Amino acid sequence: NNRKPAKRINQYLTTTEDDTGDTHTYALVSGTGDTDNASFTIAGDELKAAEAFDLETKASYDIRIQTDDGRGGTFEKAFTITIDNVPEADLRITGNNDIPATPLGITTTFDITIHNDGDATLTVGSILYPTAFGGPVSGITVAPASSEVVTMTFTPSVAQLYTGDITINTNGGTGVLTVSADGAIITGLDDGLLKAEAIKLYPNPATDIVTIDLSKYNGRALDIQLYNMSGIKTFDINQYKEAILKLDVSGYHNGLYLVQFTDGKSTVQKKIMIRK
């Protein structure tokens, strides 16, 4: 959730006097009403903000300005600069990114919610998706203090872990939602095929050791691979037949990993989170 920046403003200065041909210069000067002089600068006849103003932080500024006609005539005056509220949109994103494992070529849908916590209409300029994810790319507006549910899709083409950021650009800031999902060869319920629910991984999240319980397939030769979020294989063992596999992950980086099991006829995949 990113708020729009507070505004910087400029204001031109003028002087009225009897000698209409005089040219005036301006300066911030010390004296009564100079409390906030440091928050401004003057360039020529232009009063400029030296910082970003935010109504919620400070509503007014006191400055003192001198005008000089270059011929010995000067005049000083104190001014109060009032900060007005400019309606702004304010983006916030929530979503359930627990996307189920999806068979290759099949589309799974999931929802995110775009919230507008501001007091102006929020307009989505563009939405960028990582590989295999999709949905609307623009044309979404959200009224002030309201929200819109947006349906997005996941369509895997290869059996791997897909992960990345959905980036939403709006007039109320840029929001990022990290998503991940498995593209998997999903087995059926036929006897003899591997079933994800029969394989246990714990603890999850894990810190040092992941225990893989294969007791329901004790004696069956399994190929087991572990992939990180970038799809890089970090562990590989073939023809494993024991009931329990203790996997040391103490040297792994934090993040989501995909464990893949294959017996030559079927493949299942399960997620494990490593958190130090």
PDB file of C-alpha atoms in Angstrom:
ATOM      1  CA  ASN A   1       0.000   0.000   0.000  1.00  0.00           C
ATOM      2  CA  ASN A   2       1.631   3.270  -1.166  1.00  0.00           C
ATOM      3  CA  ARG A   3       0.161   6.697  -0.436  1.00  0.00           C
ATOM      4  CA  LYS A   4       0.533   9.509  -2.960  1.00  0.00           C
ATOM      5  CA  PRO A   5       3.264  11.990  -1.966  1.00  0.00           C
ATOM      6  CA  ALA A   6       2.370  15.269  -0.327  1.00  0.00           C
ATOM      7  CA  LYS A   7       2.364  18.250  -2.662  1.00  0.00           C
ATOM      8  CA  ARG A   8       5.088  20.787  -3.430  1.00  0.00           C
ATOM      9  CA  ILE A   9       3.724  24.204  -4.464  1.00  0.00           C
ATOM     10  CA  ASN A  10       5.134  27.381  -6.031  1.00  0.00           C
ATOM     11  CA  GLN A  11       3.691  30.921  -5.901  1.00  0.00           C
ATOM     12  CA  TYR A  12       4.668  34.049  -7.839  1.00  0.00           C
ATOM     13  CA  LEU A  13       5.284  37.298  -5.934  1.00  0.00           C
ATOM     14  CA  THR A  14       4.296  40.807  -7.071  1.00  0.00           C
ATOM     15  CA  THR A  15       4.728  44.291  -5.630  1.00  0.00           C
ATOM     16  CA  THR A  16       2.498  47.307  -6.260  1.00  0.00           C
ATOM     17  CA  GLU A  17       3.916  50.838  -5.815  1.00  0.00           C
ATOM     18  CA  ASP A  18       3.694  54.314  -7.352  1.00  0.00           C
ATOM     19  CA  ASP A  19       6.893  53.942  -9.401  1.00  0.00           C
ATOM     20  CA  THR A  20       5.559  51.521 -11.961  1.00  0.00           C
ATOM     21  CA  GLY A  21       8.898  51.111 -13.731  1.00  0.00           C
ATOM     22  CA  ASP A  22      10.749  49.680 -10.715  1.00  0.00           C
ATOM     23  CA  THR A  23      11.920  46.070 -10.680  1.00  0.00           C
ATOM     24  CA  HIS A  24      11.705  44.299  -7.356  1.00  0.00           C
ATOM     25  CA  THR A  25      13.708  41.521  -5.771  1.00  0.00           C
ATOM     26  CA  TYR A  26      12.437  39.344  -2.944  1.00  0.00           C
ATOM     27  CA  ALA A  27      13.977  37.604   0.047  1.00  0.00           C
ATOM     28  CA  LEU A  28      12.909  35.735   3.143  1.00  0.00           C
ATOM     29  CA  VAL A  29      13.959  37.815   6.137  1.00  0.00           C
ATOM     30  CA  SER A  30      14.051  37.540   9.897  1.00  0.00           C
ATOM     31  CA  GLY A  31      11.438  39.234  12.021  1.00  0.00           C
ATOM     32  CA  THR A  32       7.943  38.810  13.317  1.00  0.00           C
ATOM     33  CA  GLY A  33       6.183  35.925  11.516  1.00  0.00           C
ATOM     34  CA  ASP A  34       9.360  34.221  10.197  1.00  0.00           C
ATOM     35  CA  THR A  35       8.746  30.932  12.054  1.00  0.00           C
ATOM     36  CA  ASP A  36       8.639  28.742   8.951  1.00  0.00           C
ATOM     37  CA  ASN A  37      11.015  30.597   6.610  1.00  0.00           C
ATOM     38  CA  ALA A  38      13.192  27.478   6.360  1.00  0.00           C
ATOM     39  CA  SER A  39      10.328  25.601   4.685  1.00  0.00           C
ATOM     40  CA  PHE A  40      10.511  27.900   1.633  1.00  0.00           C
ATOM     41  CA  THR A  41      12.963  29.399  -0.828  1.00  0.00           C
ATOM     42  CA  ILE A  42      12.700  32.304  -3.261  1.00  0.00           C
ATOM     43  CA  ALA A  43      14.035  32.185  -6.832  1.00  0.00           C
ATOM     44  CA  GLY A  44      13.523  35.511  -8.600  1.00  0.00           C
ATOM     45  CA  ASP A  45       9.877  36.369  -8.053  1.00  0.00           C
ATOM     46  CA  GLU A  46       8.845  32.783  -7.278  1.00  0.00           C
ATOM     47  CA  LEU A  47       8.165  31.505  -3.779  1.00  0.00           C
ATOM     48  CA  LYS A  48       8.962  27.780  -3.720  1.00  0.00           C
ATOM     49  CA  ALA A  49       8.347  25.041  -1.188  1.00  0.00           C
ATOM     50  CA  ALA A  50      11.547  23.574   0.260  1.00  0.00           C
ATOM     51  CA  GLU A  51       9.754  20.472   1.526  1.00  0.00           C
ATOM     52  CA  ALA A  52       6.676  18.353   0.821  1.00  0.00           C
ATOM     53  CA  PHE A  53       3.555  19.664   2.543  1.00  0.00           C
ATOM     54  CA  ASP A  54       1.022  17.374   4.183  1.00  0.00           C
ATOM     55  CA  LEU A  55      -2.161  18.757   5.729  1.00  0.00           C
ATOM     56  CA  GLU A  56      -2.283  15.930   8.267  1.00  0.00           C
ATOM     57  CA  THR A  57       1.164  16.963   9.544  1.00  0.00           C
ATOM     58  CA  LYS A  58       0.976  20.769   9.468  1.00  0.00           C
ATOM     59  CA  ALA A  59      -1.921  22.948   8.318  1.00  0.00           C
ATOM     60  CA  SER A  60      -0.258  26.378   8.010  1.00  0.00           C
ATOM     61  CA  TYR A  61       3.166  28.057   7.744  1.00  0.00           C
ATOM     62  CA  ASP A  62       4.265  31.560   8.803  1.00  0.00           C
ATOM     63  CA  ILE A  63       6.889  33.383   6.706  1.00  0.00           C
ATOM     64  CA  ARG A  64       8.239  36.921   6.365  1.00  0.00           C
ATOM     65  CA  ILE A  65       9.176  38.365   2.945  1.00  0.00           C
ATOM     66  CA  GLN A  66      10.974  41.560   1.983  1.00  0.00           C
ATOM     67  CA  THR A  67      10.566  43.324  -1.360  1.00  0.00           C
ATOM     68  CA  ASP A  68      13.339  45.663  -2.553  1.00  0.00           C
ATOM     69  CA  ASP A  69      13.018  48.078  -5.480  1.00  0.00           C
ATOM     70  CA  GLY A  70      16.811  48.366  -5.870  1.00  0.00           C
ATOM     71  CA  ARG A  71      16.818  52.081  -5.096  1.00  0.00           C
ATOM     72  CA  GLY A  72      16.720  51.937  -1.322  1.00  0.00           C
ATOM     73  CA  GLY A  73      13.016  51.258  -1.011  1.00  0.00           C
ATOM     74  CA  THR A  74      12.154  48.098   0.938  1.00  0.00           C
ATOM     75  CA  PHE A  75       9.025  46.700   2.492  1.00  0.00           C
ATOM     76  CA  GLU A  76       8.512  43.622   4.668  1.00  0.00           C
ATOM     77  CA  LYS A  77       5.368  41.671   5.367  1.00  0.00           C
ATOM     78  CA  ALA A  78       4.455  38.490   7.239  1.00  0.00           C
ATOM     79  CA  PHE A  79       2.323  35.900   5.465  1.00  0.00           C
ATOM     80  CA  THR A  80       0.485  32.776   6.579  1.00  0.00           C
ATOM     81  CA  ILE A  81       0.530  29.970   4.020  1.00  0.00           C
ATOM     82  CA  THR A  82      -2.483  27.688   4.482  1.00  0.00           C
ATOM     83  CA  ILE A  83      -2.332  24.076   3.318  1.00  0.00           C
ATOM     84  CA  ASP A  84      -5.561  22.906   1.702  1.00  0.00           C
ATOM     85  CA  ASN A  85      -6.740  19.330   1.558  1.00  0.00           C
ATOM     86  CA  VAL A  86      -6.477  17.890  -1.958  1.00  0.00           C
ATOM     87  CA  PRO A  87      -8.627  14.748  -2.367  1.00  0.00           C
ATOM     88  CA  GLU A  88      -6.422  11.744  -3.093  1.00  0.00           C
ATOM     89  CA  ALA A  89      -6.929   8.071  -3.804  1.00  0.00           C
ATOM     90  CA  ASP A  90      -5.110   5.621  -1.521  1.00  0.00           C
ATOM     91  CA  LEU A  91      -4.472   2.062  -2.725  1.00  0.00           C
ATOM     92  CA  ARG A  92      -4.506  -1.055  -0.544  1.00  0.00           C
ATOM     93  CA  ILE A  93      -4.567  -4.664  -1.785  1.00  0.00           C
ATOM     94  CA  THR A  94      -5.684  -7.819  -0.012  1.00  0.00           C
ATOM     95  CA  GLY A  95      -6.137 -11.297  -1.381  1.00  0.00           C
ATOM     96  CA  ASN A  96      -6.135 -15.001  -0.692  1.00  0.00           C
ATOM     97  CA  ASN A  97      -3.124 -16.198  -2.652  1.00  0.00           C
ATOM     98  CA  ASP A  98      -3.485 -19.809  -1.477  1.00  0.00           C
ATOM     99  CA  ILE A  99      -3.982 -21.054  -5.025  1.00  0.00           C
ATOM    100  CA  PRO A 100      -4.525 -24.819  -5.357  1.00  0.00           C
ATOM    101  CA  ALA A 101      -2.244 -27.041  -7.446  1.00  0.00           C
ATOM    102  CA  THR A 102      -3.586 -26.866 -10.982  1.00  0.00           C
ATOM    103  CA  PRO A 103      -3.322 -29.461 -13.769  1.00  0.00           C
ATOM    104  CA  LEU A 104      -1.338 -28.369 -16.808  1.00  0.00           C
ATOM    105  CA  GLY A 105      -3.459 -26.436 -19.301  1.00  0.00           C
ATOM    106  CA  ILE A 106      -6.302 -25.964 -16.802  1.00  0.00           C
ATOM    107  CA  THR A 107      -7.288 -22.522 -15.490  1.00  0.00           C
ATOM    108  CA  THR A 108      -7.853 -21.844 -11.804  1.00  0.00           C
ATOM    109  CA  THR A 109      -9.426 -18.562 -10.702  1.00  0.00           C
ATOM    110  CA  PHE A 110      -8.767 -16.621  -7.520  1.00  0.00           C
ATOM    111  CA  ASP A 111      -9.872 -13.230  -6.190  1.00  0.00           C
ATOM    112  CA  ILE A 112      -8.039 -10.211  -4.859  1.00  0.00           C
ATOM    113  CA  THR A 113      -9.592  -7.063  -3.437  1.00  0.00           C
ATOM    114  CA  ILE A 114      -8.519  -3.558  -4.416  1.00  0.00           C
ATOM    115  CA  HIS A 115      -9.327  -1.105  -1.623  1.00  0.00           C
ATOM    116  CA  ASN A 116      -9.443   2.679  -1.888  1.00  0.00           C
ATOM    117  CA  ASP A 117      -8.789   4.151   1.555  1.00  0.00           C
ATOM    118  CA  GLY A 118      -8.629   7.692   0.149  1.00  0.00           C
ATOM    119  CA  ASP A 119     -11.169  10.433  -0.519  1.00  0.00           C
ATOM    120  CA  ALA A 120     -10.903  10.539  -4.340  1.00  0.00           C
ATOM    121  CA  THR A 121     -11.762   7.953  -6.990  1.00  0.00           C
ATOM    122  CA  LEU A 122      -8.992   5.412  -7.543  1.00  0.00           C
ATOM    123  CA  THR A 123      -8.222   4.493 -11.161  1.00  0.00           C
ATOM    124  CA  VAL A 124      -6.158   1.466 -12.139  1.00  0.00           C
ATOM    125  CA  GLY A 125      -3.780   2.405 -14.938  1.00  0.00           C
ATOM    126  CA  SER A 126      -2.223  -1.022 -15.468  1.00  0.00           C
ATOM    127  CA  ILE A 127      -1.841  -4.469 -13.913  1.00  0.00           C
ATOM    128  CA  LEU A 128       1.286  -6.541 -14.603  1.00  0.00           C
ATOM    129  CA  TYR A 129       1.323 -10.315 -14.101  1.00  0.00           C
ATOM    130  CA  PRO A 130       4.054 -12.939 -13.688  1.00  0.00           C
ATOM    131  CA  THR A 131       4.215 -15.986 -15.975  1.00  0.00           C
ATOM    132  CA  ALA A 132       1.048 -18.166 -15.988  1.00  0.00           C
ATOM    133  CA  PHE A 133      -1.049 -15.551 -14.163  1.00  0.00           C
ATOM    134  CA  GLY A 134      -3.562 -13.248 -15.830  1.00  0.00           C
ATOM    135  CA  GLY A 135      -6.621 -11.073 -15.491  1.00  0.00           C
ATOM    136  CA  PRO A 136      -7.762  -7.553 -16.314  1.00  0.00           C
ATOM    137  CA  VAL A 137      -5.007  -5.090 -17.177  1.00  0.00           C
ATOM    138  CA  SER A 138      -6.839  -1.764 -16.709  1.00  0.00           C
ATOM    139  CA  GLY A 139     -10.293  -0.145 -16.666  1.00  0.00           C
ATOM    140  CA  ILE A 140     -10.971  -0.632 -12.949  1.00  0.00           C
ATOM    141  CA  THR A 141     -12.172   2.270 -10.800  1.00  0.00           C
ATOM    142  CA  VAL A 142     -12.877   2.235  -7.074  1.00  0.00           C
ATOM    143  CA  ALA A 143     -14.952   4.864  -5.305  1.00  0.00           C
ATOM    144  CA  PRO A 144     -13.566   6.604  -2.193  1.00  0.00           C
ATOM    145  CA  ALA A 145     -13.679   4.481   0.970  1.00  0.00           C
ATOM    146  CA  SER A 146     -14.775   1.483  -1.097  1.00  0.00           C
ATOM    147  CA  SER A 147     -13.354  -1.695  -2.646  1.00  0.00           C
ATOM    148  CA  GLU A 148     -13.648  -3.902  -5.732  1.00  0.00           C
ATOM    149  CA  VAL A 149     -13.145  -7.663  -6.006  1.00  0.00           C
ATOM    150  CA  VAL A 150     -11.102  -8.616  -9.063  1.00  0.00           C
ATOM    151  CA  THR A 151     -10.969 -12.174 -10.419  1.00  0.00           C
ATOM    152  CA  MET A 152      -7.597 -13.381 -11.701  1.00  0.00           C
ATOM    153  CA  THR A 153      -6.412 -16.607 -13.306  1.00  0.00           C
ATOM    154  CA  PHE A 154      -3.626 -19.162 -13.077  1.00  0.00           C
ATOM    155  CA  THR A 155      -2.944 -21.421 -16.087  1.00  0.00           C
ATOM    156  CA  PRO A 156       0.242 -23.528 -15.826  1.00  0.00           C
ATOM    157  CA  SER A 157       1.940 -24.998 -18.893  1.00  0.00           C
ATOM    158  CA  VAL A 158       4.700 -27.051 -17.229  1.00  0.00           C
ATOM    159  CA  ALA A 159       4.939 -28.968 -13.961  1.00  0.00           C
ATOM    160  CA  GLN A 160       6.745 -26.514 -11.700  1.00  0.00           C
ATOM    161  CA  LEU A 161       6.263 -23.940  -8.975  1.00  0.00           C
ATOM    162  CA  TYR A 162       5.190 -20.570 -10.394  1.00  0.00           C
ATOM    163  CA  THR A 163       5.789 -17.485  -8.288  1.00  0.00           C
ATOM    164  CA  GLY A 164       6.022 -13.744  -8.800  1.00  0.00           C
ATOM    165  CA  ASP A 165       4.435 -10.369  -8.165  1.00  0.00           C
ATOM    166  CA  ILE A 166       1.169  -8.974  -9.452  1.00  0.00           C
ATOM    167  CA  THR A 167       1.862  -5.234  -9.717  1.00  0.00           C
ATOM    168  CA  ILE A 168      -1.065  -2.817  -9.747  1.00  0.00           C
ATOM    169  CA  ASN A 169      -0.352   0.769 -10.824  1.00  0.00           C
ATOM    170  CA  THR A 170      -2.947   3.394  -9.872  1.00  0.00           C
ATOM    171  CA  ASN A 171      -3.329   7.097  -9.238  1.00  0.00           C
ATOM    172  CA  GLY A 172      -3.311   6.170  -5.543  1.00  0.00           C
ATOM    173  CA  GLY A 173       0.066   4.464  -5.594  1.00  0.00           C
ATOM    174  CA  THR A 174       1.513   1.135  -6.697  1.00  0.00           C
ATOM    175  CA  GLY A 175       0.641  -2.103  -4.924  1.00  0.00           C
ATOM    176  CA  VAL A 176       2.312  -5.506  -5.142  1.00  0.00           C
ATOM    177  CA  LEU A 177       0.799  -8.889  -4.288  1.00  0.00           C
ATOM    178  CA  THR A 178       3.145 -11.899  -4.297  1.00  0.00           C
ATOM    179  CA  VAL A 179       1.503 -15.082  -5.603  1.00  0.00           C
ATOM    180  CA  SER A 180       2.659 -18.669  -6.003  1.00  0.00           C
ATOM    181  CA  ALA A 181       1.014 -21.810  -7.304  1.00  0.00           C
ATOM    182  CA  ASP A 182       1.942 -25.292  -8.556  1.00  0.00           C
ATOM    183  CA  GLY A 183       1.584 -26.432 -12.099  1.00  0.00           C
ATOM    184  CA  ALA A 184       1.207 -30.152 -11.509  1.00  0.00           C
ATOM    185  CA  ILE A 185       0.447 -33.471 -13.090  1.00  0.00           C
ATOM    186  CA  ILE A 186      -2.473 -34.328 -10.861  1.00  0.00           C
ATOM    187  CA  THR A 187      -3.028 -38.024 -10.237  1.00  0.00           C
ATOM    188  CA  GLY A 188      -6.441 -39.591 -10.083  1.00  0.00           C
ATOM    189  CA  LEU A 189      -7.837 -41.854  -7.414  1.00  0.00           C
ATOM    190  CA  ASP A 190      -6.961 -45.114  -9.146  1.00  0.00           C
ATOM    191  CA  ASP A 191      -5.251 -47.738  -7.027  1.00  0.00           C
ATOM    192  CA  GLY A 192      -1.514 -47.858  -7.450  1.00  0.00           C
ATOM    193  CA  LEU A 193      -1.010 -44.157  -8.159  1.00  0.00           C
ATOM    194  CA  LEU A 194       0.652 -41.717  -5.776  1.00  0.00           C
ATOM    195  CA  LYS A 195      -1.704 -39.523  -3.786  1.00  0.00           C
ATOM    196  CA  ALA A 196      -0.652 -36.198  -2.279  1.00  0.00           C
ATOM    197  CA  GLU A 197      -2.676 -36.709   0.882  1.00  0.00           C
ATOM    198  CA  ALA A 198      -0.756 -39.925   1.622  1.00  0.00           C
ATOM    199  CA  ILE A 199       2.599 -38.115   1.830  1.00  0.00           C
ATOM    200  CA  LYS A 200       3.257 -36.038   4.957  1.00  0.00           C
ATOM    201  CA  LEU A 201       5.795 -33.211   5.332  1.00  0.00           C
ATOM    202  CA  TYR A 202       6.544 -31.652   8.723  1.00  0.00           C
ATOM    203  CA  PRO A 203       7.182 -29.274  10.332  1.00  0.00           C
ATOM    204  CA  ASN A 204       5.816 -26.782   7.861  1.00  0.00           C
ATOM    205  CA  PRO A 205       7.187 -24.096   8.028  1.00  0.00           C
ATOM    206  CA  ALA A 206      10.560 -25.733   8.696  1.00  0.00           C
ATOM    207  CA  THR A 207      13.812 -24.316  10.054  1.00  0.00           C
ATOM    208  CA  ASP A 208      16.485 -27.028   9.966  1.00  0.00           C
ATOM    209  CA  ILE A 209      15.049 -30.465   9.208  1.00  0.00           C
ATOM    210  CA  VAL A 210      12.047 -31.431   7.101  1.00  0.00           C
ATOM    211  CA  THR A 211      10.653 -34.884   7.806  1.00  0.00           C
ATOM    212  CA  ILE A 212       9.030 -36.564   4.798  1.00  0.00           C
ATOM    213  CA  ASP A 213       6.751 -39.409   5.854  1.00  0.00           C
ATOM    214  CA  LEU A 214       6.446 -42.012   3.091  1.00  0.00           C
ATOM    215  CA  SER A 215       5.252 -44.820   5.326  1.00  0.00           C
ATOM    216  CA  LYS A 216       2.161 -45.427   3.187  1.00  0.00           C
ATOM    217  CA  TYR A 217       4.506 -46.113   0.264  1.00  0.00           C
ATOM    218  CA  ASN A 218       7.179 -47.961   2.257  1.00  0.00           C
ATOM    219  CA  GLY A 219       9.233 -50.050  -0.141  1.00  0.00           C
ATOM    220  CA  ARG A 220       8.069 -48.304  -3.319  1.00  0.00           C
ATOM    221  CA  ALA A 221      10.938 -46.651  -5.206  1.00  0.00           C
ATOM    222  CA  LEU A 222      10.377 -42.918  -5.483  1.00  0.00           C
ATOM    223  CA  ASP A 223      12.306 -40.140  -7.189  1.00  0.00           C
ATOM    224  CA  ILE A 224      12.223 -37.034  -4.975  1.00  0.00           C
ATOM    225  CA  GLN A 225      13.234 -33.527  -6.015  1.00  0.00           C
ATOM    226  CA  LEU A 226      13.095 -30.165  -4.243  1.00  0.00           C
ATOM    227  CA  TYR A 227      12.751 -26.908  -6.226  1.00  0.00           C
ATOM    228  CA  ASN A 228      13.089 -23.324  -5.035  1.00  0.00           C
ATOM    229  CA  MET A 229      10.823 -20.424  -6.042  1.00  0.00           C
ATOM    230  CA  SER A 230      12.823 -19.861  -9.217  1.00  0.00           C
ATOM    231  CA  GLY A 231      12.290 -23.457 -10.356  1.00  0.00           C
ATOM    232  CA  ILE A 232      15.910 -24.438  -9.611  1.00  0.00           C
ATOM    233  CA  LYS A 233      16.422 -27.964  -8.311  1.00  0.00           C
ATOM    234  CA  THR A 234      18.093 -27.896  -4.879  1.00  0.00           C
ATOM    235  CA  PHE A 235      17.746 -31.588  -3.898  1.00  0.00           C
ATOM    236  CA  ASP A 236      17.470 -34.795  -5.912  1.00  0.00           C
ATOM    237  CA  ILE A 237      17.354 -38.421  -4.857  1.00  0.00           C
ATOM    238  CA  ASN A 238      16.274 -41.368  -7.017  1.00  0.00           C
ATOM    239  CA  GLN A 239      14.741 -44.740  -6.170  1.00  0.00           C
ATOM    240  CA  TYR A 240      14.240 -43.899  -2.509  1.00  0.00           C
ATOM    241  CA  LYS A 241      12.466 -46.781  -0.721  1.00  0.00           C
ATOM    242  CA  GLU A 242      12.556 -45.951   2.989  1.00  0.00           C
ATOM    243  CA  ALA A 243       9.515 -44.925   5.054  1.00  0.00           C
ATOM    244  CA  ILE A 244      11.071 -41.700   6.361  1.00  0.00           C
ATOM    245  CA  LEU A 245      13.357 -39.154   4.700  1.00  0.00           C
ATOM    246  CA  LYS A 246      15.044 -36.512   6.856  1.00  0.00           C
ATOM    247  CA  LEU A 247      15.948 -33.549   4.663  1.00  0.00           C
ATOM    248  CA  ASP A 248      18.444 -31.008   6.023  1.00  0.00           C
ATOM    249  CA  VAL A 249      17.378 -27.511   4.934  1.00  0.00           C
ATOM    250  CA  SER A 250      19.487 -25.537   7.421  1.00  0.00           C
ATOM    251  CA  GLY A 251      21.534 -24.050   4.584  1.00  0.00           C
ATOM    252  CA  TYR A 252      18.543 -23.069   2.458  1.00  0.00           C
ATOM    253  CA  HIS A 253      17.245 -19.516   2.007  1.00  0.00           C
ATOM    254  CA  ASN A 254      13.870 -18.519   3.425  1.00  0.00           C
ATOM    255  CA  GLY A 255      10.992 -19.010   1.048  1.00  0.00           C
ATOM    256  CA  LEU A 256       8.535 -21.398  -0.523  1.00  0.00           C
ATOM    257  CA  TYR A 257       9.791 -24.671  -2.024  1.00  0.00           C
ATOM    258  CA  LEU A 258       8.146 -27.430  -4.061  1.00  0.00           C
ATOM    259  CA  VAL A 259       8.759 -31.106  -3.312  1.00  0.00           C
ATOM    260  CA  GLN A 260       8.023 -33.463  -6.218  1.00  0.00           C
ATOM    261  CA  PHE A 261       7.504 -37.219  -5.918  1.00  0.00           C
ATOM    262  CA  THR A 262       7.499 -39.583  -8.903  1.00  0.00           C
ATOM    263  CA  ASP A 263       7.149 -43.363  -9.093  1.00  0.00           C
ATOM    264  CA  GLY A 264       7.359 -43.670 -12.875  1.00  0.00           C
ATOM    265  CA  LYS A 265       3.587 -43.815 -13.309  1.00  0.00           C
ATOM    266  CA  SER A 266       2.359 -40.740 -11.447  1.00  0.00           C
ATOM    267  CA  THR A 267       3.643 -37.528  -9.923  1.00  0.00           C
ATOM    268  CA  VAL A 268       2.505 -35.442  -6.973  1.00  0.00           C
ATOM    269  CA  GLN A 269       3.838 -32.170  -5.626  1.00  0.00           C
ATOM    270  CA  LYS A 270       3.671 -30.579  -2.199  1.00  0.00           C
ATOM    271  CA  LYS A 271       4.754 -27.191  -0.846  1.00  0.00           C
ATOM    272  CA  ILE A 272       7.096 -26.566   2.067  1.00  0.00           C
ATOM    273  CA  MET A 273       7.945 -23.192   3.600  1.00  0.00           C
ATOM    274  CA  ILE A 274      11.435 -22.636   5.000  1.00  0.00           C
ATOM    275  CA  ARG A 275      11.595 -19.892   7.603  1.00  0.00           C
ATOM    276  CA  LYS A 276      14.610 -19.181   9.821  1.00  0.00           C
TER     277      LYS A 276
END
